[in-house]
């Protein structure tokens, strides 16, 4: 049986842990609202971009002159897995779920005899992937110095990816991130980003009319593809942020509740041993008095 | 009848309003868009500025965009821009 002093110390330590988890939970709740608003605000651009892409992609599909970003290199030997994780912990299984999905994919690709490379975004995915694939890390993009990865980061990442692609470093790129469903569920998601898949959007009524392209379709497509890639990366970063905060909120809520339960248990134990100590003392006094 | 004009950036929907006319600095030359314009998709020059005429004869409002793309359809004019200045 732990001594009274020890129990008191433990209760206090759990209490201060609870304070931290509670604070983190509230911060996550506030940030989640912001992240959701950000994701909401980015939606109009993404949907319009997708519909423009869909209508142009449909036109260009059969052409030989279509850009490589769209048609692919003609091979699928080297796969680049772009893994986007967060920079901070305290968010439950959020990061490990993403990493797990990426590892599964990497293992299955390696089993097929493909070459796997990684492009990492965010600090938390780095350690586990480097441990398992020390030679396959193509690049690590550091986001820990910016408060919230935004469009500027998406632009830089897309630029680097296109650069690597043009150098012929990889043939196919898949992006791993977490889709935000609600504060309780975040789904690790895999998405092909290069070659750019034609978005599946219902072709709008304008498709019937003859649309004039200035300059021609191929040039517009060549211009739009990198931009579309940026939009997708930006969307993924936003989803990741919302997911991270959601996961953090849930995890911290659980942690706070567990800490509360533990405090209750320890307090009961503390009171029992205190009472036991008093009883023993009383018995000693009474026994002493009787002996007189 | 007026033209529905939307200006969208990745971060937000900047404008969504009915205007009289917008002059777009397209990749191959400026063109004015009034209501009922034929469907067009065009890139936007980075050194140009969108001229938005709220009403007929009104002084135009200038909006500079970078990495822009204009689409004219049934629903009006939609400009997708990576950056909006000012």
GROMACS .gro file of C-alpha atoms in nm:
model
  378
    1UNK     CA    1   0.000   0.000   0.000
    2UNK     CA    2   0.138   0.334  -0.105
    3UNK     CA    3   0.189   0.586   0.171
    4UNK     CA    4  -0.039   0.886   0.207
    5UNK     CA    5   0.226   1.124   0.086
    6UNK     CA    6   0.292   0.917  -0.221
    7UNK     CA    7  -0.078   0.903  -0.307
    8UNK     CA    8  -0.110   1.277  -0.267
    9UNK     CA    9   0.182   1.328  -0.501
   10UNK     CA   10   0.029   1.103  -0.763
   11UNK     CA   11  -0.307   1.274  -0.741
   12UNK     CA   12  -0.141   1.610  -0.794
   13UNK     CA   13   0.060   1.487  -1.088
   14UNK     CA   14  -0.246   1.340  -1.259
   15UNK     CA   15  -0.431   1.665  -1.193
   16UNK     CA   16  -0.167   1.870  -1.369
   17UNK     CA   17  -0.167   1.627  -1.661
   18UNK     CA   18  -0.540   1.670  -1.680
   19UNK     CA   19  -0.498   2.046  -1.694
   20UNK     CA   20  -0.268   2.011  -1.993
   21UNK     CA   21  -0.494   1.772  -2.182
   22UNK     CA   22  -0.794   1.991  -2.110
   23UNK     CA   23  -0.614   2.300  -2.237
   24UNK     CA   24  -0.501   2.116  -2.550
   25UNK     CA   25  -0.855   1.995  -2.607
   26UNK     CA   26  -0.994   2.346  -2.594
   27UNK     CA   27  -0.721   2.480  -2.821
   28UNK     CA   28  -0.795   2.199  -3.067
   29UNK     CA   29  -1.166   2.278  -3.059
   30UNK     CA   30  -1.099   2.642  -3.140
   31UNK     CA   31  -0.850   2.553  -3.413
   32UNK     CA   32  -1.084   2.294  -3.557
   33UNK     CA   33  -1.348   2.556  -3.612
   34UNK     CA   34  -1.093   2.771  -3.793
   35UNK     CA   35  -0.964   2.482  -4.000
   36UNK     CA   36  -1.316   2.387  -4.099
   37UNK     CA   37  -1.390   2.744  -4.202
   38UNK     CA   38  -1.072   2.739  -4.409
   39UNK     CA   39  -1.170   2.416  -4.579
   40UNK     CA   40  -1.515   2.557  -4.643
   41UNK     CA   41  -1.370   2.873  -4.800
   42UNK     CA   42  -1.146   2.674  -5.031
   43UNK     CA   43  -1.427   2.464  -5.168
   44UNK     CA   44  -1.562   2.701  -5.439
   45UNK     CA   45  -1.221   2.726  -5.604
   46UNK     CA   46  -1.166   2.353  -5.593
   47UNK     CA   47  -1.505   2.263  -5.737
   48UNK     CA   48  -1.477   2.518  -6.018
   49UNK     CA   49  -1.124   2.408  -6.093
   50UNK     CA   50  -1.242   2.049  -6.110
   51UNK     CA   51  -1.527   2.131  -6.346
   52UNK     CA   52  -1.298   2.331  -6.576
   53UNK     CA   53  -1.045   2.049  -6.571
   54UNK     CA   54  -1.313   1.793  -6.645
   55UNK     CA   55  -1.444   1.980  -6.946
   56UNK     CA   56  -1.099   2.040  -7.093
   57UNK     CA   57  -0.969   1.695  -7.011
   58UNK     CA   58  -1.264   1.546  -7.200
   59UNK     CA   59  -1.169   1.746  -7.508
   60UNK     CA   60  -0.799   1.671  -7.500
   61UNK     CA   61  -0.822   1.305  -7.403
   62UNK     CA   62  -0.740   1.161  -7.747
   63UNK     CA   63  -0.476   1.415  -7.852
   64UNK     CA   64  -0.111   1.321  -7.885
   65UNK     CA   65   0.008   1.664  -7.784
   66UNK     CA   66  -0.140   1.641  -7.435
   67UNK     CA   67   0.113   1.724  -7.163
   68UNK     CA   68   0.303   1.452  -6.983
   69UNK     CA   69   0.153   1.548  -6.650
   70UNK     CA   70  -0.179   1.435  -6.788
   71UNK     CA   71  -0.091   1.132  -6.998
   72UNK     CA   72   0.188   0.993  -6.780
   73UNK     CA   73   0.537   0.888  -6.877
   74UNK     CA   74   0.420   0.563  -7.029
   75UNK     CA   75   0.577   0.365  -6.746
   76UNK     CA   76   0.477   0.284  -6.394
   77UNK     CA   77   0.803   0.160  -6.249
   78UNK     CA   78   0.883   0.426  -5.992
   79UNK     CA   79   0.614   0.528  -5.745
   80UNK     CA   80   0.641   0.838  -5.535
   81UNK     CA   81   0.435   0.836  -5.219
   82UNK     CA   82   0.366   1.183  -5.090
   83UNK     CA   83   0.284   1.147  -4.722
   84UNK     CA   84   0.135   1.447  -4.549
   85UNK     CA   85   0.134   1.436  -4.170
   86UNK     CA   86   0.126   1.696  -3.895
   87UNK     CA   87   0.416   1.855  -3.712
   88UNK     CA   88   0.278   1.813  -3.365
   89UNK     CA   89   0.168   1.515  -3.165
   90UNK     CA   90  -0.106   1.483  -2.905
   91UNK     CA   91  -0.356   1.390  -3.171
   92UNK     CA   92  -0.421   1.024  -3.113
   93UNK     CA   93  -0.370   0.784  -3.398
   94UNK     CA   94  -0.396   1.055  -3.662
   95UNK     CA   95  -0.038   1.040  -3.784
   96UNK     CA   96   0.014   0.671  -3.737
   97UNK     CA   97  -0.300   0.596  -3.940
   98UNK     CA   98  -0.167   0.793  -4.235
   99UNK     CA   99   0.176   0.635  -4.203
  100UNK     CA  100   0.020   0.291  -4.177
  101UNK     CA  101  -0.174   0.343  -4.499
  102UNK     CA  102   0.141   0.461  -4.675
  103UNK     CA  103   0.344   0.167  -4.545
  104UNK     CA  104   0.082  -0.082  -4.661
  105UNK     CA  105   0.084   0.070  -5.008
  106UNK     CA  106   0.463   0.081  -5.017
  107UNK     CA  107   0.487  -0.284  -4.914
  108UNK     CA  108   0.238  -0.398  -5.177
  109UNK     CA  109   0.414  -0.194  -5.447
  110UNK     CA  110   0.751  -0.334  -5.345
  111UNK     CA  111   0.606  -0.683  -5.360
  112UNK     CA  112   0.503  -0.613  -5.720
  113UNK     CA  113   0.862  -0.522  -5.797
  114UNK     CA  114   0.808  -0.147  -5.825
  115UNK     CA  115   1.046   0.109  -5.689
  116UNK     CA  116   0.905   0.315  -5.405
  117UNK     CA  117   1.014   0.665  -5.312
  118UNK     CA  118   0.877   0.893  -5.042
  119UNK     CA  119   0.820   1.263  -5.033
  120UNK     CA  120   0.737   1.364  -4.679
  121UNK     CA  121   0.543   1.663  -4.562
  122UNK     CA  122   0.528   1.721  -4.188
  123UNK     CA  123   0.752   1.608  -3.906
  124UNK     CA  124   0.553   1.328  -3.750
  125UNK     CA  125   0.559   1.097  -4.049
  126UNK     CA  126   0.932   1.122  -4.088
  127UNK     CA  127   1.070   0.903  -3.813
  128UNK     CA  128   0.862   0.587  -3.871
  129UNK     CA  129   0.909   0.597  -4.248
  130UNK     CA  130   1.282   0.665  -4.235
  131UNK     CA  131   1.318   0.374  -3.997
  132UNK     CA  132   1.153   0.136  -4.237
  133UNK     CA  133   1.262   0.283  -4.572
  134UNK     CA  134   1.589   0.458  -4.499
  135UNK     CA  135   1.698   0.474  -4.863
  136UNK     CA  136   1.368   0.562  -5.021
  137UNK     CA  137   1.322   0.914  -4.886
  138UNK     CA  138   1.342   1.148  -5.183
  139UNK     CA  139   1.277   1.467  -4.995
  140UNK     CA  140   1.142   1.599  -4.669
  141UNK     CA  141   0.942   1.916  -4.686
  142UNK     CA  142   0.960   2.098  -4.357
  143UNK     CA  143   0.639   2.266  -4.250
  144UNK     CA  144   0.728   2.309  -3.885
  145UNK     CA  145   0.827   2.671  -3.929
  146UNK     CA  146   0.496   2.792  -4.067
  147UNK     CA  147   0.198   2.818  -3.840
  148UNK     CA  148  -0.049   2.665  -4.078
  149UNK     CA  149   0.048   2.512  -4.409
  150UNK     CA  150  -0.144   2.709  -4.669
  151UNK     CA  151  -0.151   2.776  -5.038
  152UNK     CA  152   0.206   2.904  -5.047
  153UNK     CA  153   0.326   2.565  -4.918
  154UNK     CA  154   0.102   2.377  -5.159
  155UNK     CA  155   0.254   2.583  -5.440
  156UNK     CA  156   0.609   2.501  -5.336
  157UNK     CA  157   0.538   2.133  -5.291
  158UNK     CA  158   0.364   2.113  -5.628
  159UNK     CA  159   0.657   2.296  -5.789
  160UNK     CA  160   0.906   2.049  -5.644
  161UNK     CA  161   0.695   1.751  -5.745
  162UNK     CA  162   0.663   1.874  -6.101
  163UNK     CA  163   1.038   1.939  -6.106
  164UNK     CA  164   1.114   1.583  -5.996
  165UNK     CA  165   0.862   1.454  -6.247
  166UNK     CA  166   1.021   1.644  -6.532
  167UNK     CA  167   1.362   1.511  -6.430
  168UNK     CA  168   1.214   1.164  -6.461
  169UNK     CA  169   1.264   1.074  -6.096
  170UNK     CA  170   0.928   0.903  -6.073
  171UNK     CA  171   0.639   0.791  -6.293
  172UNK     CA  172   0.338   0.790  -6.065
  173UNK     CA  173   0.268   0.986  -5.751
  174UNK     CA  174   0.017   0.905  -5.481
  175UNK     CA  175  -0.080   1.138  -5.202
  176UNK     CA  176  -0.159   1.021  -4.850
  177UNK     CA  177  -0.352   1.239  -4.614
  178UNK     CA  178  -0.647   1.222  -4.381
  179UNK     CA  179  -0.995   1.317  -4.492
  180UNK     CA  180  -1.196   1.499  -4.232
  181UNK     CA  181  -1.538   1.345  -4.179
  182UNK     CA  182  -1.620   1.480  -3.839
  183UNK     CA  183  -1.440   1.537  -3.512
  184UNK     CA  184  -1.463   1.166  -3.434
  185UNK     CA  185  -1.370   1.010  -3.766
  186UNK     CA  186  -1.084   1.093  -3.997
  187UNK     CA  187  -1.017   0.859  -4.283
  188UNK     CA  188  -0.665   0.806  -4.409
  189UNK     CA  189  -0.698   0.859  -4.780
  190UNK     CA  190  -0.488   0.769  -5.079
  191UNK     CA  191  -0.517   0.966  -5.397
  192UNK     CA  192  -0.332   0.957  -5.725
  193UNK     CA  193  -0.203   1.302  -5.813
  194UNK     CA  194   0.045   1.243  -6.097
  195UNK     CA  195  -0.041   1.169  -6.374
  196UNK     CA  196  -0.334   1.394  -6.304
  197UNK     CA  197  -0.653   1.191  -6.312
  198UNK     CA  198  -0.937   1.358  -6.495
  199UNK     CA  199  -1.186   1.468  -6.231
  200UNK     CA  200  -1.520   1.298  -6.240
  201UNK     CA  201  -1.760   1.586  -6.252
  202UNK     CA  202  -2.087   1.587  -6.432
  203UNK     CA  203  -2.034   1.777  -6.749
  204UNK     CA  204  -2.232   2.095  -6.728
  205UNK     CA  205  -2.470   2.225  -6.987
  206UNK     CA  206  -2.204   2.448  -7.139
  207UNK     CA  207  -2.036   2.141  -7.282
  208UNK     CA  208  -2.309   2.126  -7.543
  209UNK     CA  209  -2.231   2.472  -7.671
  210UNK     CA  210  -1.913   2.532  -7.866
  211UNK     CA  211  -1.668   2.669  -7.613
  212UNK     CA  212  -1.397   2.887  -7.751
  213UNK     CA  213  -1.051   2.834  -7.609
  214UNK     CA  214  -0.792   3.106  -7.592
  215UNK     CA  215  -0.518   2.992  -7.656
  216UNK     CA  216  -0.600   2.635  -7.759
  217UNK     CA  217  -0.704   2.346  -7.538
  218UNK     CA  218  -0.359   2.194  -7.508
  219UNK     CA  219  -0.199   2.515  -7.392
  220UNK     CA  220  -0.473   2.583  -7.141
  221UNK     CA  221  -0.443   2.230  -7.013
  222UNK     CA  222  -0.067   2.264  -6.981
  223UNK     CA  223  -0.121   2.579  -6.782
  224UNK     CA  224  -0.398   2.439  -6.569
  225UNK     CA  225  -0.242   2.107  -6.472
  226UNK     CA  226   0.017   2.242  -6.229
  227UNK     CA  227  -0.249   2.469  -6.089
  228UNK     CA  228  -0.487   2.181  -6.045
  229UNK     CA  229  -0.214   1.987  -5.869
  230UNK     CA  230  -0.162   2.279  -5.633
  231UNK     CA  231  -0.533   2.293  -5.563
  232UNK     CA  232  -0.536   1.924  -5.478
  233UNK     CA  233  -0.238   1.954  -5.249
  234UNK     CA  234  -0.387   2.259  -5.086
  235UNK     CA  235  -0.712   2.073  -5.033
  236UNK     CA  236  -0.522   1.781  -4.880
  237UNK     CA  237  -0.331   2.012  -4.647
  238UNK     CA  238  -0.655   2.172  -4.533
  239UNK     CA  239  -0.822   1.836  -4.479
  240UNK     CA  240  -0.519   1.725  -4.283
  241UNK     CA  241  -0.534   2.030  -4.062
  242UNK     CA  242  -0.900   1.984  -3.984
  243UNK     CA  243  -0.843   1.612  -3.924
  244UNK     CA  244  -0.547   1.678  -3.699
  245UNK     CA  245  -0.746   1.915  -3.482
  246UNK     CA  246  -1.044   1.680  -3.480
  247UNK     CA  247  -0.827   1.385  -3.381
  248UNK     CA  248  -0.651   1.596  -3.122
  249UNK     CA  249  -0.980   1.708  -2.974
  250UNK     CA  250  -1.112   1.353  -2.945
  251UNK     CA  251  -0.786   1.216  -2.809
  252UNK     CA  252  -0.755   1.493  -2.553
  253UNK     CA  253  -1.117   1.457  -2.451
  254UNK     CA  254  -1.052   1.090  -2.379
  255UNK     CA  255  -0.731   1.171  -2.197
  256UNK     CA  256  -0.906   1.429  -1.980
  257UNK     CA  257  -1.180   1.183  -1.894
  258UNK     CA  258  -0.930   0.908  -1.813
  259UNK     CA  259  -0.736   1.147  -1.593
  260UNK     CA  260  -1.059   1.233  -1.414
  261UNK     CA  261  -1.132   0.865  -1.350
  262UNK     CA  262  -0.782   0.805  -1.226
  263UNK     CA  263  -0.803   1.101  -0.991
  264UNK     CA  264  -1.129   0.966  -0.853
  265UNK     CA  265  -0.980   0.622  -0.796
  266UNK     CA  266  -0.669   0.762  -0.632
  267UNK     CA  267  -0.875   0.993  -0.411
  268UNK     CA  268  -1.084   0.702  -0.287
  269UNK     CA  269  -0.768   0.507  -0.216
  270UNK     CA  270  -0.620   0.806  -0.041
  271UNK     CA  271  -0.926   0.853   0.181
  272UNK     CA  272  -0.939   0.483   0.266
  273UNK     CA  273  -0.579   0.474   0.375
  274UNK     CA  274  -0.622   0.798   0.567
  275UNK     CA  275  -0.920   0.649   0.749
  276UNK     CA  276  -0.729   0.328   0.810
  277UNK     CA  277  -0.444   0.529   0.957
  278UNK     CA  278  -0.683   0.717   1.188
  279UNK     CA  279  -0.850   0.394   1.297
  280UNK     CA  280  -0.517   0.235   1.376
  281UNK     CA  281  -0.417   0.541   1.574
  282UNK     CA  282  -0.745   0.535   1.770
  283UNK     CA  283  -0.706   0.163   1.842
  284UNK     CA  284  -0.356   0.230   1.966
  285UNK     CA  285  -0.474   0.507   2.198
  286UNK     CA  286  -0.767   0.304   2.331
  287UNK     CA  287  -0.547   0.000   2.380
  288UNK     CA  288  -0.295   0.221   2.558
  289UNK     CA  289  -0.566   0.371   2.786
  290UNK     CA  290  -0.703   0.027   2.868
  291UNK     CA  291  -0.359  -0.098   2.964
  292UNK     CA  292  -0.328   0.173   3.230
  293UNK     CA  293  -3.005   4.180  -6.736
  294UNK     CA  294  -2.661   4.188  -6.589
  295UNK     CA  295  -2.360   3.967  -6.594
  296UNK     CA  296  -2.288   3.744  -6.297
  297UNK     CA  297  -1.924   3.783  -6.206
  298UNK     CA  298  -1.736   3.560  -5.966
  299UNK     CA  299  -1.377   3.593  -5.858
  300UNK     CA  300  -1.242   3.293  -5.669
  301UNK     CA  301  -0.903   3.228  -5.509
  302UNK     CA  302  -0.794   2.907  -5.339
  303UNK     CA  303  -0.846   3.069  -5.001
  304UNK     CA  304  -1.191   3.218  -5.053
  305UNK     CA  305  -1.463   3.346  -5.279
  306UNK     CA  306  -1.356   3.706  -5.329
  307UNK     CA  307  -1.644   3.839  -5.535
  308UNK     CA  308  -1.981   3.716  -5.635
  309UNK     CA  309  -2.194   3.994  -5.778
  310UNK     CA  310  -2.392   4.113  -6.076
  311UNK     CA  311  -2.213   4.365  -6.290
  312UNK     CA  312  -2.261   4.528  -6.628
  313UNK     CA  313  -1.937   4.434  -6.797
  314UNK     CA  314  -1.592   4.297  -6.721
  315UNK     CA  315  -1.291   4.350  -6.945
  316UNK     CA  316  -1.061   4.051  -6.914
  317UNK     CA  317  -0.694   4.072  -7.015
  318UNK     CA  318  -0.685   3.735  -7.189
  319UNK     CA  319  -0.371   3.550  -7.287
  320UNK     CA  320  -0.426   3.650  -7.650
  321UNK     CA  321  -0.570   3.996  -7.599
  322UNK     CA  322  -0.827   4.182  -7.395
  323UNK     CA  323  -1.192   4.102  -7.432
  324UNK     CA  324  -1.503   4.248  -7.277
  325UNK     CA  325  -1.765   4.018  -7.133
  326UNK     CA  326  -2.127   4.131  -7.127
  327UNK     CA  327  -2.427   3.924  -7.039
  328UNK     CA  328  -2.498   3.654  -7.298
  329UNK     CA  329  -2.136   3.621  -7.406
  330UNK     CA  330  -2.048   3.304  -7.595
  331UNK     CA  331  -1.873   3.038  -7.382
  332UNK     CA  332  -1.500   3.101  -7.364
  333UNK     CA  333  -1.213   2.965  -7.161
  334UNK     CA  334  -0.906   3.177  -7.150
  335UNK     CA  335  -0.590   3.230  -6.954
  336UNK     CA  336  -0.528   3.572  -6.804
  337UNK     CA  337  -0.208   3.769  -6.847
  338UNK     CA  338  -0.031   3.834  -6.521
  339UNK     CA  339   0.047   4.195  -6.610
  340UNK     CA  340  -0.312   4.283  -6.694
  341UNK     CA  341  -0.596   4.392  -6.472
  342UNK     CA  342  -0.962   4.297  -6.471
  343UNK     CA  343  -1.179   4.602  -6.534
  344UNK     CA  344  -1.513   4.568  -6.363
  345UNK     CA  345  -1.791   4.803  -6.475
  346UNK     CA  346  -2.068   4.794  -6.216
  347UNK     CA  347  -2.313   4.978  -6.441
  348UNK     CA  348  -2.308   5.110  -6.794
  349UNK     CA  349  -2.078   5.409  -6.821
  350UNK     CA  350  -1.956   5.383  -6.462
  351UNK     CA  351  -1.589   5.422  -6.383
  352UNK     CA  352  -1.426   5.078  -6.392
  353UNK     CA  353  -1.284   4.911  -6.087
  354UNK     CA  354  -0.943   4.758  -6.139
  355UNK     CA  355  -0.854   4.419  -5.992
  356UNK     CA  356  -0.509   4.277  -6.047
  357UNK     CA  357  -0.476   3.901  -6.044
  358UNK     CA  358  -0.189   3.661  -6.084
  359UNK     CA  359  -0.219   3.310  -6.220
  360UNK     CA  360  -0.567   3.375  -6.345
  361UNK     CA  361  -0.806   3.183  -6.560
  362UNK     CA  362  -1.139   3.303  -6.698
  363UNK     CA  363  -1.437   3.094  -6.787
  364UNK     CA  364  -1.752   3.229  -6.947
  365UNK     CA  365  -2.052   3.001  -6.937
  366UNK     CA  366  -2.428   3.009  -6.890
  367UNK     CA  367  -2.383   3.119  -6.533
  368UNK     CA  368  -2.172   3.419  -6.620
  369UNK     CA  369  -1.806   3.490  -6.583
  370UNK     CA  370  -1.592   3.300  -6.338
  371UNK     CA  371  -1.234   3.406  -6.278
  372UNK     CA  372  -1.010   3.160  -6.097
  373UNK     CA  373  -0.698   3.332  -5.971
  374UNK     CA  374  -0.414   3.208  -5.757
  375UNK     CA  375  -0.349   3.551  -5.614
  376UNK     CA  376  -0.555   3.865  -5.602
  377UNK     CA  377  -0.375   4.186  -5.535
  378UNK     CA  378  -0.529   4.483  -5.364
   0.00000   0.00000   0.00000
